[in-house]
Amino acid sequence: MKVALLCDVDQAVYHVGDEAIATMSARRLRARGHEVVPVSRREKYGPDGLAPRVSIPALTFPWPLVDRARYLAEIRQVLAGDRNALPAEDKLFFIIEQLRAVDAVVIGGGGSLTSRYGWLLDERLATALVARALGKPVVLSGQSLGPELTPADRESMRELLELCTLVGLRDVHSVRTARQLCPSHPALVQTLDDAAGLGLPEGEEPPALDQELLSVTLGGDGDPLPHEDYVAVACAVIEEIAERTGARVELVPHMADPDDGGNDLLLHQEVAARLRCPATVLPIEQDTVAAARTTAAAWVLSTRFHPVVFGTSAGASVLALPLNRYGRSRMDGALRNVGLAGGAVPAAALWDPVSGGPSALVGPVVDALVTGHEAHSAQLASARPHLLAAAETWWERVSATLVAEGRDAAPGTGTDPRGAGLDLVQRWDPALRARLEPWTRAVESSAGPSAAIIMRTRDRPAMLDRAVQDVLAQTRQDWELVIVDDAGDRDAVDEVASRHAAEADGRLRVIHRETSVGMEAASNHGLRESTAPSVVIHDDDDTWHASFLQETLAHLAAHPEHEAVVVRTLIVHEHETPTGLVADEVFPSWPELEGVRLVDYLAVNRHVPISMLHRRGVHDDVGPYDESLPVVGDYAFHLQLLQRYAVGFLDRPLAQWRQRPSAVGASRNSMYALSAGHRHYDAELRERYFRPWVQEHGIGLPMFLSKNTETHVVRSEERLLEELRALREEVAQLHARLDGTVPAGTGRDPAGRSESFVRRAGRRALGAGRRALPQRES
């Protein structure tokens, strides 16, 4: 058969893992007699690479969400018969003709099908839609789904899976997600990563590992760790392994521009310059060369996925350090596929946010890696034949399915299928697993949660879904999440909770309130239903940086004198579209603040609930949230807190206060929807404090301050009016010059003058607008 193979190849930035998937997929298809036509991005062809003799251009999608949705809708219109839905020169029409000439389409792995890279999902869905419209079978192979998916992308995923005759998924999380989306699909199977086997010797001969070689691959972006901290942690781990093993260090990049470098290569150069041990920084190389370098090393350290695949298949001791939820699900899947459970060590576990360097866990983790080297190598050596046989069996199934063009394959069986059928063993001993538990969420954990997250929601399922995923993405995983449905749509909330229940693993509970009596009552209900020693309110429309919990918990642990800690907060203006939420503008909230002091809060609330973690014990003194205040209850709590306790401040933008100024209905923020109530209850709150003071001290001082303030306000208004008059004159002169009615005697170009004025006016307007923004939300 003539098979079009869609993988992420020939991109401007060369990605070893993506290219490796294409290389091995094509090799295995050709070994079964099929002719492979690659689907290529046609941007660059890697270091010393050549363009394929024949290829089909990839149906690339734009980045912006709205543009992606529009292009997909236009493609659907074309396939429905309306050729005028797109310009005649759009490459879709050429791609349709190219796919008409093949017999089948195989969509390989590479960029996972996730909302992190949503355009890849659209590209694959659109390609499958074209293929099925032409009557061609489609197979999806070696994919990871999510774990980050918007509701709209979940629906696109569902459609893609239904279009595919056979679906191969490379980790348990992806299998679970696929079966949620398409429970009746007859062929959802857990397979292996399609690049498995690249870099290994031909035949059954085991690879000869260099016991004195440490192969290191570090992703260029260390987020959520701050860059300097990421480099410090990486250096500490590399040095510890090198010292314990005597291994020399090779830094093998997996992602970089073949001409300009950057990405992994740039970071590797920085790390090598800081290491206390010698290190060789290798250039970006073809996938076959890079894979062979990794499979030659007895020791592998990586924050990227494919070195884990290559190293474990060769029998190396691999230290997989995922940086985020996305990496955790994929690396955990790769290690489970070779029989190792709980083998990935989140990079954040080796990071101390207080010191900005390595944590006390670096030594124990490296010690476990080194002492377990022989046992793990032996286990992986015995697993290798099963692993490679499973890969070949999968591609036999792909080939047979393409030929049969039918859904005659049986689905995978069992609640926890594994691609090679290997029995799982725990990689680390119980003592180390217990120390890693706050970052790994071991199933057998008996430790209680460190943080209670109270999430208030009402009739905003899309935002709630985002907020739950926001919690699942935290680097610290020792939390309990209590969702308080404040008399909203029960079924919609339960659907979101059910969707994420398996990953939450018992940490998520839902409380349905029959009647809404205010946000503070909802918060108090969550307080009563939770037990963790620290508490945070996470409204369903707000979000965190992935390290929020880790950094705030670490601060409270290091500062027993602080009963709470507040983080720098970003205001995100966004709007809702049919396919998701789109950010319009981002800027800091109260950028001039340098700490959390009562004097700053007397005039106005300076932070919102998403920005603060506090110790539960403060409620013993302060009491619960004030349910008599329908709004501004958070402000009332902050004033009580600051009168009694010291509060810490982290000058890192770890919280995002999301606002939708133009929204209507349930999507509105309370600060806009209840603005009159904010003004009223703000005045009521101040009256509560003011009356007792006046009764004791009289009204003399307030009378003086009121008049003094009025005088200052009048003078400020006069200055503002004068500035406005000057601006009007400047605008009039500018218009006159642009119209050619005033000679340009100053020597300044009118267009440049206009641009300069627009910039100045824009800055003034932006400053005035931000000063006028409401700074409080309950």
PDB file of C-alpha atoms in Angstrom, residues 597-759:
ATOM      1  CA  ARG A 597       1.259  45.685  55.228  1.00  0.00           C
ATOM      2  CA  LEU A 598      -1.914  46.804  56.940  1.00  0.00           C
ATOM      3  CA  VAL A 599      -1.254  50.442  56.073  1.00  0.00           C
ATOM      4  CA  ASP A 600      -1.512  49.607  52.360  1.00  0.00           C
ATOM      5  CA  TYR A 601      -4.835  47.821  52.834  1.00  0.00           C
ATOM      6  CA  LEU A 602      -6.676  50.600  54.681  1.00  0.00           C
ATOM      7  CA  ALA A 603      -7.601  52.416  51.505  1.00  0.00           C
ATOM      8  CA  VAL A 604      -8.310  49.406  49.284  1.00  0.00           C
ATOM      9  CA  ASN A 605      -7.889  45.638  49.161  1.00  0.00           C
ATOM     10  CA  ARG A 606      -4.536  44.772  47.609  1.00  0.00           C
ATOM     11  CA  HIS A 607      -4.919  41.120  46.709  1.00  0.00           C
ATOM     12  CA  VAL A 608      -7.579  38.598  45.730  1.00  0.00           C
ATOM     13  CA  PRO A 609      -8.210  35.114  47.166  1.00  0.00           C
ATOM     14  CA  ILE A 610      -6.196  33.283  44.478  1.00  0.00           C
ATOM     15  CA  SER A 611      -3.082  35.174  45.648  1.00  0.00           C
ATOM     16  CA  MET A 612      -2.814  33.976  49.263  1.00  0.00           C
ATOM     17  CA  LEU A 613      -2.146  30.755  51.166  1.00  0.00           C
ATOM     18  CA  HIS A 614      -2.755  30.938  54.930  1.00  0.00           C
ATOM     19  CA  ARG A 615      -2.525  28.658  57.918  1.00  0.00           C
ATOM     20  CA  ARG A 616      -5.844  27.157  58.971  1.00  0.00           C
ATOM     21  CA  GLY A 617      -5.130  28.127  62.574  1.00  0.00           C
ATOM     22  CA  VAL A 618      -5.763  31.810  61.897  1.00  0.00           C
ATOM     23  CA  HIS A 619      -9.483  31.049  61.739  1.00  0.00           C
ATOM     24  CA  ASP A 620      -9.357  30.039  65.411  1.00  0.00           C
ATOM     25  CA  ASP A 621      -8.643  33.691  66.175  1.00  0.00           C
ATOM     26  CA  VAL A 622     -10.076  35.609  63.228  1.00  0.00           C
ATOM     27  CA  GLY A 623     -13.090  33.363  62.814  1.00  0.00           C
ATOM     28  CA  PRO A 624     -14.627  32.123  59.549  1.00  0.00           C
ATOM     29  CA  TYR A 625     -15.362  34.289  56.544  1.00  0.00           C
ATOM     30  CA  ASP A 626     -18.046  36.898  57.257  1.00  0.00           C
ATOM     31  CA  GLU A 627     -21.232  35.515  55.703  1.00  0.00           C
ATOM     32  CA  SER A 628     -23.107  38.779  56.300  1.00  0.00           C
ATOM     33  CA  LEU A 629     -21.111  40.327  53.444  1.00  0.00           C
ATOM     34  CA  PRO A 630     -22.319  39.131  50.024  1.00  0.00           C
ATOM     35  CA  VAL A 631     -19.182  40.716  48.538  1.00  0.00           C
ATOM     36  CA  VAL A 632     -15.899  42.185  49.907  1.00  0.00           C
ATOM     37  CA  GLY A 633     -15.746  39.282  52.356  1.00  0.00           C
ATOM     38  CA  ASP A 634     -12.161  38.602  51.334  1.00  0.00           C
ATOM     39  CA  TYR A 635     -11.271  42.225  52.115  1.00  0.00           C
ATOM     40  CA  ALA A 636     -12.863  41.923  55.556  1.00  0.00           C
ATOM     41  CA  PHE A 637     -10.840  38.763  56.208  1.00  0.00           C
ATOM     42  CA  HIS A 638      -7.600  40.379  55.049  1.00  0.00           C
ATOM     43  CA  LEU A 639      -8.121  43.354  57.393  1.00  0.00           C
ATOM     44  CA  GLN A 640      -8.721  41.030  60.338  1.00  0.00           C
ATOM     45  CA  LEU A 641      -5.685  38.954  59.416  1.00  0.00           C
ATOM     46  CA  LEU A 642      -3.343  41.910  59.033  1.00  0.00           C
ATOM     47  CA  GLN A 643      -4.386  43.442  62.345  1.00  0.00           C
ATOM     48  CA  ARG A 644      -3.199  40.321  64.143  1.00  0.00           C
ATOM     49  CA  TYR A 645      -0.440  38.623  62.145  1.00  0.00           C
ATOM     50  CA  ALA A 646       2.602  39.134  59.966  1.00  0.00           C
ATOM     51  CA  VAL A 647       2.093  38.077  56.348  1.00  0.00           C
ATOM     52  CA  GLY A 648       4.885  37.163  53.942  1.00  0.00           C
ATOM     53  CA  PHE A 649       5.228  38.293  50.343  1.00  0.00           C
ATOM     54  CA  LEU A 650       6.717  36.479  47.332  1.00  0.00           C
ATOM     55  CA  ASP A 651       7.712  38.844  44.556  1.00  0.00           C
ATOM     56  CA  ARG A 652       7.012  36.226  41.887  1.00  0.00           C
ATOM     57  CA  PRO A 653       3.943  36.380  39.592  1.00  0.00           C
ATOM     58  CA  LEU A 654       2.471  33.072  40.728  1.00  0.00           C
ATOM     59  CA  ALA A 655      -1.255  33.914  40.532  1.00  0.00           C
ATOM     60  CA  GLN A 656      -3.458  35.081  37.679  1.00  0.00           C
ATOM     61  CA  TRP A 657      -6.578  37.071  38.499  1.00  0.00           C
ATOM     62  CA  ARG A 658      -8.668  36.599  35.376  1.00  0.00           C
ATOM     63  CA  GLN A 659     -11.193  39.242  34.404  1.00  0.00           C
ATOM     64  CA  ARG A 660     -13.747  39.399  31.602  1.00  0.00           C
ATOM     65  CA  PRO A 661     -14.895  43.045  31.407  1.00  0.00           C
ATOM     66  CA  SER A 662     -17.196  42.424  28.449  1.00  0.00           C
ATOM     67  CA  ALA A 663     -18.770  39.174  29.677  1.00  0.00           C
ATOM     68  CA  VAL A 664     -22.459  38.739  30.458  1.00  0.00           C
ATOM     69  CA  GLY A 665     -24.351  36.162  32.453  1.00  0.00           C
ATOM     70  CA  ALA A 666     -22.576  33.550  34.568  1.00  0.00           C
ATOM     71  CA  SER A 667     -19.197  34.305  32.965  1.00  0.00           C
ATOM     72  CA  ARG A 668     -19.010  37.789  34.502  1.00  0.00           C
ATOM     73  CA  ASN A 669     -16.709  38.631  37.402  1.00  0.00           C
ATOM     74  CA  SER A 670     -18.462  39.709  40.574  1.00  0.00           C
ATOM     75  CA  MET A 671     -16.496  42.967  40.509  1.00  0.00           C
ATOM     76  CA  TYR A 672     -18.368  43.901  37.329  1.00  0.00           C
ATOM     77  CA  ALA A 673     -21.651  42.071  37.867  1.00  0.00           C
ATOM     78  CA  LEU A 674     -21.984  43.277  41.470  1.00  0.00           C
ATOM     79  CA  SER A 675     -20.218  46.627  41.249  1.00  0.00           C
ATOM     80  CA  ALA A 676     -23.016  48.442  43.079  1.00  0.00           C
ATOM     81  CA  GLY A 677     -22.901  45.843  45.815  1.00  0.00           C
ATOM     82  CA  HIS A 678     -19.131  46.277  46.090  1.00  0.00           C
ATOM     83  CA  ARG A 679     -19.537  49.992  46.666  1.00  0.00           C
ATOM     84  CA  HIS A 680     -22.335  49.513  49.180  1.00  0.00           C
ATOM     85  CA  TYR A 681     -20.678  46.801  51.248  1.00  0.00           C
ATOM     86  CA  ASP A 682     -17.294  48.479  51.086  1.00  0.00           C
ATOM     87  CA  ALA A 683     -18.963  51.482  52.746  1.00  0.00           C
ATOM     88  CA  GLU A 684     -20.700  49.186  55.251  1.00  0.00           C
ATOM     89  CA  LEU A 685     -17.389  47.552  56.154  1.00  0.00           C
ATOM     90  CA  ARG A 686     -15.719  50.917  56.711  1.00  0.00           C
ATOM     91  CA  GLU A 687     -18.669  52.088  58.818  1.00  0.00           C
ATOM     92  CA  ARG A 688     -18.171  49.071  61.093  1.00  0.00           C
ATOM     93  CA  TYR A 689     -14.626  50.198  61.870  1.00  0.00           C
ATOM     94  CA  PHE A 690     -15.379  53.942  61.852  1.00  0.00           C
ATOM     95  CA  ARG A 691     -18.243  54.137  64.338  1.00  0.00           C
ATOM     96  CA  PRO A 692     -16.404  52.596  67.332  1.00  0.00           C
ATOM     97  CA  TRP A 693     -13.409  54.869  66.686  1.00  0.00           C
ATOM     98  CA  VAL A 694     -15.594  58.001  66.566  1.00  0.00           C
ATOM     99  CA  GLN A 695     -17.448  56.988  69.715  1.00  0.00           C
ATOM    100  CA  GLU A 696     -14.143  56.867  71.562  1.00  0.00           C
ATOM    101  CA  HIS A 697     -12.270  59.764  69.939  1.00  0.00           C
ATOM    102  CA  GLY A 698     -14.927  62.103  68.556  1.00  0.00           C
ATOM    103  CA  ILE A 699     -15.238  63.432  64.989  1.00  0.00           C
ATOM    104  CA  GLY A 700     -12.616  66.209  65.124  1.00  0.00           C
ATOM    105  CA  LEU A 701      -9.794  64.362  63.356  1.00  0.00           C
ATOM    106  CA  PRO A 702     -12.100  62.807  60.709  1.00  0.00           C
ATOM    107  CA  MET A 703     -13.567  66.253  59.990  1.00  0.00           C
ATOM    108  CA  PHE A 704     -10.107  67.692  59.451  1.00  0.00           C
ATOM    109  CA  LEU A 705      -8.969  64.779  57.272  1.00  0.00           C
ATOM    110  CA  SER A 706     -12.117  64.902  55.162  1.00  0.00           C
ATOM    111  CA  LYS A 707     -11.649  68.608  54.392  1.00  0.00           C
ATOM    112  CA  ASN A 708      -7.945  68.168  53.766  1.00  0.00           C
ATOM    113  CA  THR A 709      -8.621  65.268  51.405  1.00  0.00           C
ATOM    114  CA  GLU A 710     -11.287  67.277  49.578  1.00  0.00           C
ATOM    115  CA  THR A 711      -8.783  70.111  49.063  1.00  0.00           C
ATOM    116  CA  HIS A 712      -6.218  67.711  47.597  1.00  0.00           C
ATOM    117  CA  VAL A 713      -8.824  66.155  45.323  1.00  0.00           C
ATOM    118  CA  VAL A 714      -9.900  69.579  44.003  1.00  0.00           C
ATOM    119  CA  ARG A 715      -6.293  70.518  43.289  1.00  0.00           C
ATOM    120  CA  SER A 716      -5.714  67.179  41.556  1.00  0.00           C
ATOM    121  CA  GLU A 717      -8.794  67.741  39.417  1.00  0.00           C
ATOM    122  CA  GLU A 718      -7.492  71.155  38.416  1.00  0.00           C
ATOM    123  CA  ARG A 719      -4.162  69.640  37.374  1.00  0.00           C
ATOM    124  CA  LEU A 720      -5.945  66.948  35.377  1.00  0.00           C
ATOM    125  CA  LEU A 721      -8.136  69.533  33.638  1.00  0.00           C
ATOM    126  CA  GLU A 722      -5.074  71.557  32.731  1.00  0.00           C
ATOM    127  CA  GLU A 723      -3.419  68.447  31.296  1.00  0.00           C
ATOM    128  CA  LEU A 724      -6.541  67.649  29.278  1.00  0.00           C
ATOM    129  CA  ARG A 725      -6.578  71.200  27.856  1.00  0.00           C
ATOM    130  CA  ALA A 726      -2.934  70.804  26.853  1.00  0.00           C
ATOM    131  CA  LEU A 727      -3.709  67.468  25.233  1.00  0.00           C
ATOM    132  CA  ARG A 728      -6.573  69.008  23.253  1.00  0.00           C
ATOM    133  CA  GLU A 729      -4.276  71.736  21.986  1.00  0.00           C
ATOM    134  CA  GLU A 730      -1.654  69.149  21.038  1.00  0.00           C
ATOM    135  CA  VAL A 731      -4.261  67.085  19.182  1.00  0.00           C
ATOM    136  CA  ALA A 732      -5.485  70.175  17.323  1.00  0.00           C
ATOM    137  CA  GLN A 733      -1.933  71.086  16.277  1.00  0.00           C
ATOM    138  CA  LEU A 734      -1.272  67.526  15.224  1.00  0.00           C
ATOM    139  CA  HIS A 735      -4.379  67.408  13.058  1.00  0.00           C
ATOM    140  CA  ALA A 736      -3.452  70.719  11.514  1.00  0.00           C
ATOM    141  CA  ARG A 737       0.022  69.472  10.601  1.00  0.00           C
ATOM    142  CA  LEU A 738      -1.284  66.228   9.197  1.00  0.00           C
ATOM    143  CA  ASP A 739      -3.744  68.200   7.086  1.00  0.00           C
ATOM    144  CA  GLY A 740      -0.906  70.359   5.812  1.00  0.00           C
ATOM    145  CA  THR A 741      -2.391  73.555   7.198  1.00  0.00           C
ATOM    146  CA  VAL A 742       0.511  74.289   9.553  1.00  0.00           C
ATOM    147  CA  PRO A 743       4.075  74.543   8.180  1.00  0.00           C
ATOM    148  CA  ALA A 744       6.387  71.871   9.548  1.00  0.00           C
ATOM    149  CA  GLY A 745       8.927  74.365  10.845  1.00  0.00           C
ATOM    150  CA  THR A 746      10.228  72.232  13.682  1.00  0.00           C
ATOM    151  CA  GLY A 747      12.017  69.817  11.419  1.00  0.00           C
ATOM    152  CA  ARG A 748      10.051  66.876  12.877  1.00  0.00           C
ATOM    153  CA  ASP A 749       8.258  64.535  10.569  1.00  0.00           C
ATOM    154  CA  PRO A 750       4.436  64.785  11.000  1.00  0.00           C
ATOM    155  CA  ALA A 751       4.072  61.000  10.806  1.00  0.00           C
ATOM    156  CA  GLY A 752       6.740  60.549  13.461  1.00  0.00           C
ATOM    157  CA  ARG A 753       5.095  63.273  15.547  1.00  0.00           C
ATOM    158  CA  SER A 754       1.791  61.416  15.231  1.00  0.00           C
ATOM    159  CA  GLU A 755       3.361  58.123  16.259  1.00  0.00           C
ATOM    160  CA  SER A 756       5.079  59.740  19.234  1.00  0.00           C
ATOM    161  CA  PHE A 757       1.884  61.389  20.355  1.00  0.00           C
ATOM    162  CA  VAL A 758      -0.102  58.186  20.019  1.00  0.00           C
ATOM    163  CA  ARG A 759       2.454  56.363  22.160  1.00  0.00           C
TER     164      ARG A 759
END
